[in-house]
C-alpha cells in the first residue's frame, strides 16, 4: 500500500521571517534552529520560504502545508523529525510582487538568505556588486526584480515608502564576512536606483554576519523511499543531514528583534570573523580540495575519498601544515581538535555527499576557501604544495575531461569561459596561465606568484594522475 502523504499536525505559526533560497541546507539548519528557539522561548517567527526560480520546492511542500522530514544520519543510525516552522512557499519568478509584499509586511522583521555564493551577483575576488550581471541589469530598470539583491532593495524601498523600519538581512551563505558582502551589494544597487534609499538603508539597516555549518547533501530520488520506509509517510521533499550543527551569529538586529536562537544552541557573538575563517578554510577549503582531487581519482563521495588512505593522509597534512598555520583560532577553540572532528564528519558513511556536488561553482568558492590561505602563505614565504595541487585539480576539472577521457559535467556560472580558456591554450603551461588570468577569481597580485607552483602541480596531475600526485605531494 502506498504511504500516506506527510501533512501538518501543528497549527501554522505566525510568521516573522522571509527566507530567500529555500534549499536543503536552510531547511536542515536555520529552519530547525528557529523551530527549536520558538518551542523554547516563543515568538512569532514562522518562516515564509521563497524559491527564486524553481517551482520544485513549492510544488513539493505546498500539499504538505510547508512541513517536511529532516533525517539525521549518524553512523549508528537514522533519526527522523517532522519540521513545521515553514508556513508557505512562494516562487519569486512566478509572482515577484507577492514576494515583495510579504517582505514589506510589518510582521516580517528578518529576511534571511541561502542563495549560494553566486546569488549575490558579486565579484568573488573583491566582493563588489557586478553591475554587468544580467540579473542586476534587469533589476536596475525594472521594479519587479530577479536577483536576491534586487528583491532586498525593492522590498526595503517599499518599507521606506510605507514608513516602516527595515528588516534585518541575515546572510547564511558560505562567504567571508557575509554580512558585509550582502550589505555592500544592497547599498551598491540601491545607490543606482535612488541614493536617498541607499542612505536610509545604510543608516537604519542591519546586516549581521553569520557562520553556518552542517553537512547536508542534496536529496536524491532514492532518499524519498528511505524516508517513507522509516516514517511510514510519503514526503516529497525530505532533507538528510549529519548530526553536527553550528551557527554563530553577530548579534546586531534591527530593534534587537530576533528569535532566541541561543536557546537552540546558536552562539550569539560580537565578531564572527574568526569562526568564519576557521570554517571556510578548514571545512570548505578541504571539502573543495577533496572534491576536485577525489573526483579526478574516481571517488564518488567525500566519505569514499577519505576512506582512501592517500586522501586521508593528504587532508590531515593540509590542515596541519598549510591551513592552521595561517589561522587565528576563535576564543577557546583548539584548531587541532576542530580538524579531528572534521575528519570524523567527513568519514560518516551514512552521508553520501558527492564530490561532484561540492565541485560545483568553484569559481565562486575558491577565493574564500583556498586562495585566502595561499595569499597569506605567499606573504610569509611558506610553500603550500597541497593546496596548490587542489587548485591545479580545479583547473583540470574545469577543462571538462576526466582522467579516463570522459566528459565532466561542469556546473559553474563561468563554465563556458573557463572551458574556452583551457581549450584555447595548446600547452599545460598555457592552460594554467589562461585560467590564472580570470581576475574575478585570481587577483593579479596573487596570479603572478602562483604561476610557477601551479604549473608544476598541474603537470604532476597530467603526468601521474590525481591519486598518485596526491600520494606524492607531501612525500
Ligand atoms: C560544501 C558545503 O557544497 C559545498 O561546497 O563544501 O555545502 C558544506 O557541506 C557546508 O558548508 C557545511 O557546513
GROMACS .gro file of C-alpha atoms and ligand atoms in nm:
model
  488
    1UNK     CA    1   0.000   0.000   0.000
    2UNK     CA    2   0.141   0.346  -0.083
    3UNK     CA    3   0.232   0.551   0.226
    4UNK     CA    4   0.013   0.848   0.327
    5UNK     CA    5   0.137   1.194   0.234
    6UNK     CA    6   0.304   1.392   0.510
    7UNK     CA    7   0.084   1.677   0.640
    8UNK     CA    8   0.080   1.947   0.907
    9UNK     CA    9  -0.007   1.827   1.259
   10UNK     CA   10   0.058   2.154   1.448
   11UNK     CA   11  -0.111   2.487   1.365
   12UNK     CA   12   0.096   2.708   1.135
   13UNK     CA   13   0.295   2.960   1.343
   14UNK     CA   14   0.259   3.336   1.284
   15UNK     CA   15   0.536   3.449   1.053
   16UNK     CA   16   0.825   3.688   1.119
   17UNK     CA   17   1.088   3.570   0.870
   18UNK     CA   18   1.102   3.554   0.490
   19UNK     CA   19   1.374   3.320   0.369
   20UNK     CA   20   1.514   3.356   0.016
   21UNK     CA   21   1.653   3.032  -0.129
   22UNK     CA   22   1.461   2.750   0.040
   23UNK     CA   23   1.708   2.472  -0.041
   24UNK     CA   24   1.806   2.165   0.157
   25UNK     CA   25   2.072   2.347   0.361
   26UNK     CA   26   1.845   2.606   0.521
   27UNK     CA   27   1.570   2.353   0.585
   28UNK     CA   28   1.821   2.133   0.771
   29UNK     CA   29   1.990   2.419   0.957
   30UNK     CA   30   1.837   2.766   1.012
   31UNK     CA   31   1.478   2.638   0.998
   32UNK     CA   32   1.546   2.376   1.265
   33UNK     CA   33   1.726   2.622   1.495
   34UNK     CA   34   1.432   2.861   1.453
   35UNK     CA   35   1.172   2.595   1.527
   36UNK     CA   36   1.359   2.495   1.843
   37UNK     CA   37   1.402   2.859   1.951
   38UNK     CA   38   1.027   2.920   1.916
   39UNK     CA   39   0.948   2.597   2.102
   40UNK     CA   40   1.180   2.706   2.383
   41UNK     CA   41   1.122   3.081   2.409
   42UNK     CA   42   0.817   3.162   2.193
   43UNK     CA   43   0.782   3.446   1.943
   44UNK     CA   44   0.612   3.480   1.607
   45UNK     CA   45   0.893   3.350   1.392
   46UNK     CA   46   0.727   3.123   1.140
   47UNK     CA   47   0.909   3.124   0.807
   48UNK     CA   48   0.777   3.208   0.461
   49UNK     CA   49   1.005   3.029   0.216
   50UNK     CA   50   1.088   3.173  -0.125
   51UNK     CA   51   1.246   2.992  -0.418
   52UNK     CA   52   1.390   3.246  -0.655
   53UNK     CA   53   1.343   3.039  -0.969
   54UNK     CA   54   1.242   2.678  -0.945
   55UNK     CA   55   0.883   2.577  -0.855
   56UNK     CA   56   1.004   2.236  -0.729
   57UNK     CA   57   1.003   2.318  -0.357
   58UNK     CA   58   0.670   2.499  -0.382
   59UNK     CA   59   0.511   2.205  -0.559
   60UNK     CA   60   0.651   1.952  -0.313
   61UNK     CA   61   0.586   2.138   0.012
   62UNK     CA   62   0.251   2.308  -0.056
   63UNK     CA   63   0.043   1.987  -0.035
   64UNK     CA   64   0.229   1.913   0.294
   65UNK     CA   65   0.138   2.251   0.446
   66UNK     CA   66   0.506   2.352   0.430
   67UNK     CA   67   0.617   2.064   0.654
   68UNK     CA   68   0.890   1.813   0.580
   69UNK     CA   69   1.106   1.542   0.733
   70UNK     CA   70   1.462   1.615   0.843
   71UNK     CA   71   1.650   1.286   0.865
   72UNK     CA   72   1.959   1.289   1.085
   73UNK     CA   73   2.215   1.037   0.961
   74UNK     CA   74   2.468   0.915   1.217
   75UNK     CA   75   2.697   0.618   1.159
   76UNK     CA   76   2.493   0.430   1.420
   77UNK     CA   77   2.152   0.500   1.266
   78UNK     CA   78   1.893   0.744   1.129
   79UNK     CA   79   1.656   0.971   1.326
   80UNK     CA   80   1.365   1.147   1.153
   81UNK     CA   81   1.188   1.462   1.277
   82UNK     CA   82   0.890   1.650   1.138
   83UNK     CA   83   0.973   2.019   1.083
   84UNK     CA   84   0.673   2.254   1.084
   85UNK     CA   85   0.817   2.606   1.101
   86UNK     CA   86   0.779   2.684   0.728
   87UNK     CA   87   0.426   2.805   0.662
   88UNK     CA   88   0.419   2.852   0.285
   89UNK     CA   89   0.646   2.859  -0.018
   90UNK     CA   90   0.643   3.124  -0.292
   91UNK     CA   91   0.819   3.119  -0.628
   92UNK     CA   92   0.969   3.460  -0.697
   93UNK     CA   93   0.992   3.418  -1.070
   94UNK     CA   94   0.619   3.336  -1.096
   95UNK     CA   95   0.498   3.617  -0.872
   96UNK     CA   96   0.765   3.868  -0.773
   97UNK     CA   97   0.507   4.115  -0.647
   98UNK     CA   98   0.368   3.864  -0.394
   99UNK     CA   99   0.721   3.810  -0.263
  100UNK     CA  100   0.787   4.185  -0.233
  101UNK     CA  101   0.457   4.231  -0.049
  102UNK     CA  102   0.547   3.959   0.202
  103UNK     CA  103   0.889   4.116   0.256
  104UNK     CA  104   0.726   4.455   0.309
  105UNK     CA  105   0.472   4.318   0.560
  106UNK     CA  106   0.525   4.489   0.900
  107UNK     CA  107   0.514   4.148   1.071
  108UNK     CA  108   0.831   4.045   0.888
  109UNK     CA  109   1.139   4.150   1.085
  110UNK     CA  110   1.408   3.935   0.924
  111UNK     CA  111   1.485   3.835   0.567
  112UNK     CA  112   1.739   3.553   0.567
  113UNK     CA  113   1.916   3.413   0.263
  114UNK     CA  114   2.081   3.097   0.138
  115UNK     CA  115   2.117   3.178  -0.230
  116UNK     CA  116   2.468   3.024  -0.269
  117UNK     CA  117   2.782   3.221  -0.345
  118UNK     CA  118   2.671   3.314  -0.695
  119UNK     CA  119   2.336   3.453  -0.577
  120UNK     CA  120   2.498   3.773  -0.450
  121UNK     CA  121   2.593   3.877  -0.807
  122UNK     CA  122   2.930   3.997  -0.684
  123UNK     CA  123   3.289   3.951  -0.798
  124UNK     CA  124   3.421   3.673  -0.569
  125UNK     CA  125   3.772   3.818  -0.554
  126UNK     CA  126   3.659   4.163  -0.431
  127UNK     CA  127   3.303   4.130  -0.300
  128UNK     CA  128   3.184   4.422  -0.516
  129UNK     CA  129   2.845   4.409  -0.693
  130UNK     CA  130   2.883   4.309  -1.059
  131UNK     CA  131   2.673   4.576  -1.229
  132UNK     CA  132   2.715   4.396  -1.562
  133UNK     CA  133   2.544   4.080  -1.427
  134UNK     CA  134   2.238   4.016  -1.647
  135UNK     CA  135   2.001   3.989  -1.347
  136UNK     CA  136   2.134   4.313  -1.200
  137UNK     CA  137   2.099   4.484  -1.538
  138UNK     CA  138   1.740   4.364  -1.544
  139UNK     CA  139   1.674   4.479  -1.186
  140UNK     CA  140   1.812   4.828  -1.246
  141UNK     CA  141   1.538   4.907  -1.492
  142UNK     CA  142   1.252   4.704  -1.350
  143UNK     CA  143   1.061   4.732  -1.020
  144UNK     CA  144   0.990   4.357  -1.029
  145UNK     CA  145   1.332   4.205  -0.960
  146UNK     CA  146   1.500   3.876  -1.047
  147UNK     CA  147   1.811   3.874  -0.826
  148UNK     CA  148   1.839   3.837  -0.449
  149UNK     CA  149   1.996   4.185  -0.413
  150UNK     CA  150   1.710   4.318  -0.630
  151UNK     CA  151   1.444   4.168  -0.401
  152UNK     CA  152   1.615   4.307  -0.092
  153UNK     CA  153   1.646   4.658  -0.237
  154UNK     CA  154   1.292   4.679  -0.382
  155UNK     CA  155   1.135   4.542  -0.063
  156UNK     CA  156   1.334   4.787   0.150
  157UNK     CA  157   1.219   5.064  -0.087
  158UNK     CA  158   0.855   4.965  -0.023
  159UNK     CA  159   0.909   4.963   0.353
  160UNK     CA  160   1.066   5.307   0.342
  161UNK     CA  161   0.777   5.442   0.133
  162UNK     CA  162   0.532   5.297   0.387
  163UNK     CA  163   0.711   5.444   0.687
  164UNK     CA  164   0.820   5.104   0.821
  165UNK     CA  165   1.153   5.008   0.974
  166UNK     CA  166   1.379   4.796   0.751
  167UNK     CA  167   1.403   4.422   0.810
  168UNK     CA  168   1.734   4.271   0.920
  169UNK     CA  169   1.913   4.100   0.630
  170UNK     CA  170   2.066   3.773   0.750
  171UNK     CA  171   2.300   3.605   0.505
  172UNK     CA  172   2.350   3.234   0.578
  173UNK     CA  173   2.583   3.160   0.287
  174UNK     CA  174   2.944   3.040   0.300
  175UNK     CA  175   3.104   3.374   0.224
  176UNK     CA  176   3.364   3.550   0.433
  177UNK     CA  177   3.207   3.844   0.615
  178UNK     CA  178   2.877   3.751   0.452
  179UNK     CA  179   2.701   4.041   0.630
  180UNK     CA  180   2.941   4.292   0.484
  181UNK     CA  181   2.913   4.136   0.137
  182UNK     CA  182   2.533   4.146   0.131
  183UNK     CA  183   2.530   4.499   0.274
  184UNK     CA  184   2.775   4.604   0.002
  185UNK     CA  185   2.573   4.464  -0.288
  186UNK     CA  186   2.245   4.601  -0.148
  187UNK     CA  187   2.387   4.951  -0.099
  188UNK     CA  188   2.555   4.949  -0.442
  189UNK     CA  189   2.230   4.854  -0.615
  190UNK     CA  190   2.020   5.095  -0.407
  191UNK     CA  191   2.264   5.373  -0.492
  192UNK     CA  192   2.194   5.320  -0.863
  193UNK     CA  193   1.818   5.324  -0.807
  194UNK     CA  194   1.781   5.602  -0.550
  195UNK     CA  195   2.072   5.746  -0.347
  196UNK     CA  196   1.832   5.855  -0.069
  197UNK     CA  197   1.718   5.496  -0.034
  198UNK     CA  198   2.081   5.385  -0.010
  199UNK     CA  199   2.140   5.638   0.271
  200UNK     CA  200   1.833   5.518   0.461
  201UNK     CA  201   1.943   5.154   0.432
  202UNK     CA  202   2.299   5.242   0.534
  203UNK     CA  203   2.175   5.419   0.846
  204UNK     CA  204   1.884   5.202   0.957
  205UNK     CA  205   1.952   4.861   0.803
  206UNK     CA  206   2.129   4.577   0.981
  207UNK     CA  207   2.330   4.302   0.811
  208UNK     CA  208   2.471   4.071   1.079
  209UNK     CA  209   2.739   3.824   0.971
  210UNK     CA  210   2.694   3.453   1.037
  211UNK     CA  211   2.892   3.134   1.024
  212UNK     CA  212   2.674   2.838   0.929
  213UNK     CA  213   2.772   2.473   0.942
  214UNK     CA  214   2.600   2.141   0.878
  215UNK     CA  215   2.675   1.890   0.606
  216UNK     CA  216   2.356   1.849   0.402
  217UNK     CA  217   2.396   1.663   0.073
  218UNK     CA  218   2.138   1.728  -0.198
  219UNK     CA  219   1.836   1.499  -0.152
  220UNK     CA  220   1.849   1.215  -0.407
  221UNK     CA  221   1.543   1.043  -0.559
  222UNK     CA  222   1.618   0.721  -0.368
  223UNK     CA  223   1.615   0.911  -0.035
  224UNK     CA  224   1.237   0.955  -0.065
  225UNK     CA  225   1.186   0.580  -0.042
  226UNK     CA  226   1.422   0.555   0.258
  227UNK     CA  227   1.226   0.823   0.442
  228UNK     CA  228   0.890   0.664   0.352
  229UNK     CA  229   1.008   0.329   0.490
  230UNK     CA  230   1.139   0.485   0.811
  231UNK     CA  231   0.843   0.713   0.885
  232UNK     CA  232   0.550   0.540   0.715
  233UNK     CA  233   0.458   0.862   0.534
  234UNK     CA  234   0.546   0.988   0.190
  235UNK     CA  235   0.740   1.315   0.193
  236UNK     CA  236   0.815   1.472  -0.147
  237UNK     CA  237   1.096   1.690  -0.009
  238UNK     CA  238   1.283   1.545   0.291
  239UNK     CA  239   1.628   1.669   0.389
  240UNK     CA  240   1.912   1.443   0.504
  241UNK     CA  241   2.182   1.580   0.729
  242UNK     CA  242   2.464   1.491   0.966
  243UNK     CA  243   2.415   1.518   1.346
  244UNK     CA  244   2.663   1.809   1.384
  245UNK     CA  245   2.547   2.167   1.353
  246UNK     CA  246   2.687   2.509   1.438
  247UNK     CA  247   2.555   2.860   1.391
  248UNK     CA  248   2.749   3.167   1.502
  249UNK     CA  249   2.560   3.494   1.462
  250UNK     CA  250   2.668   3.854   1.506
  251UNK     CA  251   2.409   3.993   1.746
  252UNK     CA  252   2.309   4.306   1.556
  253UNK     CA  253   1.940   4.312   1.456
  254UNK     CA  254   1.700   4.600   1.381
  255UNK     CA  255   1.540   4.684   1.719
  256UNK     CA  256   1.702   4.368   1.858
  257UNK     CA  257   1.417   4.165   1.704
  258UNK     CA  258   1.512   3.800   1.650
  259UNK     CA  259   1.426   3.451   1.771
  260UNK     CA  260   1.605   3.331   2.082
  261UNK     CA  261   1.841   3.117   1.873
  262UNK     CA  262   2.082   3.086   2.165
  263UNK     CA  263   1.819   2.871   2.337
  264UNK     CA  264   1.863   2.627   2.048
  265UNK     CA  265   2.241   2.629   2.080
  266UNK     CA  266   2.341   2.906   1.839
  267UNK     CA  267   2.631   3.127   1.951
  268UNK     CA  268   2.541   3.498   1.956
  269UNK     CA  269   2.870   3.688   1.937
  270UNK     CA  270   3.014   4.031   1.861
  271UNK     CA  271   3.265   3.915   1.600
  272UNK     CA  272   3.201   3.621   1.369
  273UNK     CA  273   3.521   3.665   1.163
  274UNK     CA  274   3.749   3.411   1.339
  275UNK     CA  275   3.473   3.147   1.326
  276UNK     CA  276   3.412   3.222   0.958
  277UNK     CA  277   3.777   3.194   0.866
  278UNK     CA  278   3.816   2.871   1.056
  279UNK     CA  279   3.511   2.713   0.896
  280UNK     CA  280   3.557   2.838   0.540
  281UNK     CA  281   3.923   2.742   0.525
  282UNK     CA  282   3.929   2.424   0.734
  283UNK     CA  283   3.596   2.273   0.629
  284UNK     CA  284   3.502   2.423   0.294
  285UNK     CA  285   3.864   2.458   0.178
  286UNK     CA  286   3.940   2.089   0.231
  287UNK     CA  287   3.594   1.993   0.103
  288UNK     CA  288   3.678   2.161  -0.228
  289UNK     CA  289   4.031   2.014  -0.232
  290UNK     CA  290   3.893   1.662  -0.174
  291UNK     CA  291   3.612   1.723  -0.423
  292UNK     CA  292   3.838   1.805  -0.722
  293UNK     CA  293   4.114   1.557  -0.645
  294UNK     CA  294   3.869   1.288  -0.528
  295UNK     CA  295   3.651   1.331  -0.836
  296UNK     CA  296   3.951   1.303  -1.069
  297UNK     CA  297   4.067   0.995  -0.877
  298UNK     CA  298   3.726   0.833  -0.936
  299UNK     CA  299   3.575   0.873  -0.586
  300UNK     CA  300   3.203   0.939  -0.577
  301UNK     CA  301   3.161   1.087  -0.228
  302UNK     CA  302   3.365   1.261   0.040
  303UNK     CA  303   3.328   0.956   0.267
  304UNK     CA  304   3.467   0.734  -0.012
  305UNK     CA  305   3.752   0.981  -0.069
  306UNK     CA  306   3.868   0.990   0.294
  307UNK     CA  307   3.828   0.612   0.321
  308UNK     CA  308   4.119   0.604   0.074
  309UNK     CA  309   4.435   0.628   0.289
  310UNK     CA  310   4.605   0.853   0.033
  311UNK     CA  311   4.340   1.120   0.074
  312UNK     CA  312   4.304   1.066   0.450
  313UNK     CA  313   4.674   1.142   0.489
  314UNK     CA  314   4.654   1.432   0.246
  315UNK     CA  315   4.370   1.613   0.421
  316UNK     CA  316   4.539   1.581   0.762
  317UNK     CA  317   4.855   1.738   0.620
  318UNK     CA  318   4.652   2.018   0.459
  319UNK     CA  319   4.509   2.111   0.798
  320UNK     CA  320   4.827   2.073   0.993
  321UNK     CA  321   5.090   2.216   0.757
  322UNK     CA  322   4.905   2.461   0.538
  323UNK     CA  323   4.572   2.584   0.675
  324UNK     CA  324   4.606   2.600   1.055
  325UNK     CA  325   4.934   2.799   1.048
  326UNK     CA  326   4.754   3.086   0.872
  327UNK     CA  327   4.456   3.098   1.113
  328UNK     CA  328   4.381   3.275   1.438
  329UNK     CA  329   4.156   3.042   1.640
  330UNK     CA  330   3.827   3.177   1.777
  331UNK     CA  331   3.837   3.226   2.156
  332UNK     CA  332   3.862   2.895   2.339
  333UNK     CA  333   3.879   2.678   2.024
  334UNK     CA  334   4.154   2.422   1.951
  335UNK     CA  335   4.206   2.406   1.576
  336UNK     CA  336   4.368   2.063   1.608
  337UNK     CA  337   4.054   1.930   1.781
  338UNK     CA  338   3.838   2.101   1.519
  339UNK     CA  339   4.034   1.919   1.245
  340UNK     CA  340   3.994   1.584   1.420
  341UNK     CA  341   3.619   1.640   1.448
  342UNK     CA  342   3.601   1.739   1.080
  343UNK     CA  343   3.771   1.417   0.978
  344UNK     CA  344   3.510   1.218   1.169
  345UNK     CA  345   3.231   1.413   1.000
  346UNK     CA  346   3.376   1.351   0.652
  347UNK     CA  347   3.416   0.981   0.725
  348UNK     CA  348   3.047   0.937   0.827
  349UNK     CA  349   2.947   0.659   0.585
  350UNK     CA  350   2.576   0.744   0.616
  351UNK     CA  351   2.632   1.081   0.443
  352UNK     CA  352   2.662   1.032   0.068
  353UNK     CA  353   2.792   1.378  -0.021
  354UNK     CA  354   2.901   1.367  -0.383
  355UNK     CA  355   3.237   1.513  -0.485
  356UNK     CA  356   3.061   1.635  -0.799
  357UNK     CA  357   2.813   1.838  -0.589
  358UNK     CA  358   3.087   2.013  -0.391
  359UNK     CA  359   3.289   2.071  -0.712
  360UNK     CA  360   3.008   2.293  -0.843
  361UNK     CA  361   3.061   2.670  -0.869
  362UNK     CA  362   3.433   2.652  -0.798
  363UNK     CA  363   3.489   2.997  -0.948
  364UNK     CA  364   3.272   3.138  -0.669
  365UNK     CA  365   3.420   2.923  -0.393
  366UNK     CA  366   3.796   2.910  -0.441
  367UNK     CA  367   3.880   3.266  -0.326
  368UNK     CA  368   3.742   3.237   0.028
  369UNK     CA  369   3.810   2.866   0.070
  370UNK     CA  370   4.166   2.828  -0.060
  371UNK     CA  371   4.311   3.141  -0.219
  372UNK     CA  372   4.299   3.341   0.106
  373UNK     CA  373   4.522   3.083   0.273
  374UNK     CA  374   4.754   3.082  -0.029
  375UNK     CA  375   4.778   3.462  -0.032
  376UNK     CA  376   4.874   3.470   0.336
  377UNK     CA  377   5.125   3.186   0.296
  378UNK     CA  378   5.274   3.370  -0.001
  379UNK     CA  379   5.321   3.682   0.205
  380UNK     CA  380   5.518   3.489   0.468
  381UNK     CA  381   5.712   3.278   0.217
  382UNK     CA  382   5.551   2.947   0.324
  383UNK     CA  383   5.502   2.686   0.048
  384UNK     CA  384   5.161   2.516   0.022
  385UNK     CA  385   5.208   2.224  -0.217
  386UNK     CA  386   4.885   2.050  -0.109
  387UNK     CA  387   4.657   2.348  -0.171
  388UNK     CA  388   4.845   2.419  -0.496
  389UNK     CA  389   4.760   2.066  -0.608
  390UNK     CA  390   4.395   2.130  -0.517
  391UNK     CA  391   4.380   2.446  -0.730
  392UNK     CA  392   4.554   2.262  -1.015
  393UNK     CA  393   4.289   1.989  -0.981
  394UNK     CA  394   4.021   2.255  -1.016
  395UNK     CA  395   4.196   2.372  -1.335
  396UNK     CA  396   4.198   2.016  -1.466
  397UNK     CA  397   3.832   1.973  -1.366
  398UNK     CA  398   3.705   2.286  -1.543
  399UNK     CA  399   3.891   2.169  -1.856
  400UNK     CA  400   3.594   1.932  -1.877
  401UNK     CA  401   3.765   1.596  -1.947
  402UNK     CA  402   3.848   1.345  -1.674
  403UNK     CA  403   4.145   1.111  -1.646
  404UNK     CA  404   3.969   0.838  -1.846
  405UNK     CA  405   3.890   1.081  -2.128
  406UNK     CA  406   3.521   1.105  -2.031
  407UNK     CA  407   3.345   1.443  -2.022
  408UNK     CA  408   3.286   1.613  -1.686
  409UNK     CA  409   2.951   1.785  -1.627
  410UNK     CA  410   3.100   2.113  -1.502
  411UNK     CA  411   2.843   2.339  -1.329
  412UNK     CA  412   2.972   2.690  -1.277
  413UNK     CA  413   2.850   3.036  -1.378
  414UNK     CA  414   3.185   3.080  -1.558
  415UNK     CA  415   3.193   2.725  -1.703
  416UNK     CA  416   3.187   2.825  -2.070
  417UNK     CA  417   3.455   3.088  -2.030
  418UNK     CA  418   3.681   2.860  -1.826
  419UNK     CA  419   3.643   2.580  -2.080
  420UNK     CA  420   3.722   2.816  -2.368
  421UNK     CA  421   4.032   2.948  -2.190
  422UNK     CA  422   4.154   2.596  -2.122
  423UNK     CA  423   4.079   2.472  -2.475
  424UNK     CA  424   4.234   2.783  -2.629
  425UNK     CA  425   4.581   2.706  -2.494
  426UNK     CA  426   4.793   2.436  -2.655
  427UNK     CA  427   5.027   2.356  -2.368
  428UNK     CA  428   4.967   2.276  -2.000
  429UNK     CA  429   5.167   2.588  -1.909
  430UNK     CA  430   4.942   2.794  -2.134
  431UNK     CA  431   4.626   2.649  -1.977
  432UNK     CA  432   4.742   2.739  -1.627
  433UNK     CA  433   4.832   3.089  -1.741
  434UNK     CA  434   4.499   3.135  -1.918
  435UNK     CA  435   4.295   3.028  -1.615
  436UNK     CA  436   4.504   3.245  -1.382
  437UNK     CA  437   4.406   3.545  -1.597
  438UNK     CA  438   4.046   3.531  -1.469
  439UNK     CA  439   4.072   3.826  -1.234
  440UNK     CA  440   3.730   3.774  -1.069
  441UNK     CA  441   3.891   3.463  -0.915
  442UNK     CA  442   4.264   3.538  -0.901
  443UNK     CA  443   4.366   3.893  -0.810
  444UNK     CA  444   4.661   3.977  -1.039
  445UNK     CA  445   4.894   4.024  -0.741
  446UNK     CA  446   4.831   3.660  -0.645
  447UNK     CA  447   4.826   3.517  -1.000
  448UNK     CA  448   5.190   3.604  -1.059
  449UNK     CA  449   5.347   3.413  -0.766
  450UNK     CA  450   5.103   3.121  -0.813
  451UNK     CA  451   5.202   3.056  -1.172
  452UNK     CA  452   5.517   2.850  -1.121
  453UNK     CA  453   5.395   2.625  -0.837
  454UNK     CA  454   5.056   2.575  -1.003
  455UNK     CA  455   5.218   2.478  -1.329
  456UNK     CA  456   5.427   2.208  -1.163
  457UNK     CA  457   5.122   2.081  -0.974
  458UNK     CA  458   4.920   2.075  -1.296
  459UNK     CA  459   5.198   1.886  -1.477
  460UNK     CA  460   5.212   1.634  -1.190
  461UNK     CA  461   4.837   1.574  -1.231
  462UNK     CA  462   4.872   1.516  -1.605
  463UNK     CA  463   5.175   1.301  -1.563
  464UNK     CA  464   5.079   1.079  -1.270
  465UNK     CA  465   4.704   1.117  -1.228
  466UNK     CA  466   4.529   1.269  -0.926
  467UNK     CA  467   4.571   0.981  -0.682
  468UNK     CA  468   4.944   0.933  -0.735
  469UNK     CA  469   5.008   1.307  -0.742
  470UNK     CA  470   4.822   1.339  -0.411
  471UNK     CA  471   5.019   1.049  -0.267
  472UNK     CA  472   5.349   1.211  -0.362
  473UNK     CA  473   5.278   1.573  -0.281
  474UNK     CA  474   5.391   1.551   0.082
  475UNK     CA  475   5.642   1.272   0.022
  476LIG     C1  476   3.018   2.220   0.069
  476LIG     C2  477   2.927   2.288   0.172
  476LIG     O1  478   2.886   2.205  -0.125
  476LIG     C3  479   2.985   2.259  -0.074
  476LIG     O2  480   3.056   2.336  -0.136
  476LIG     O3  481   3.150   2.250   0.099
  476LIG     O4  482   2.796   2.287   0.133
  476LIG     C4  483   2.942   2.227   0.312
  476LIG     O5  484   2.889   2.097   0.316
  476LIG     C5  485   2.876   2.312   0.418
  476LIG     O6  486   2.926   2.442   0.412
  476LIG     C6  487   2.896   2.252   0.557
  476LIG     O7  488   2.856   2.343   0.653
   0.00000   0.00000   0.00000
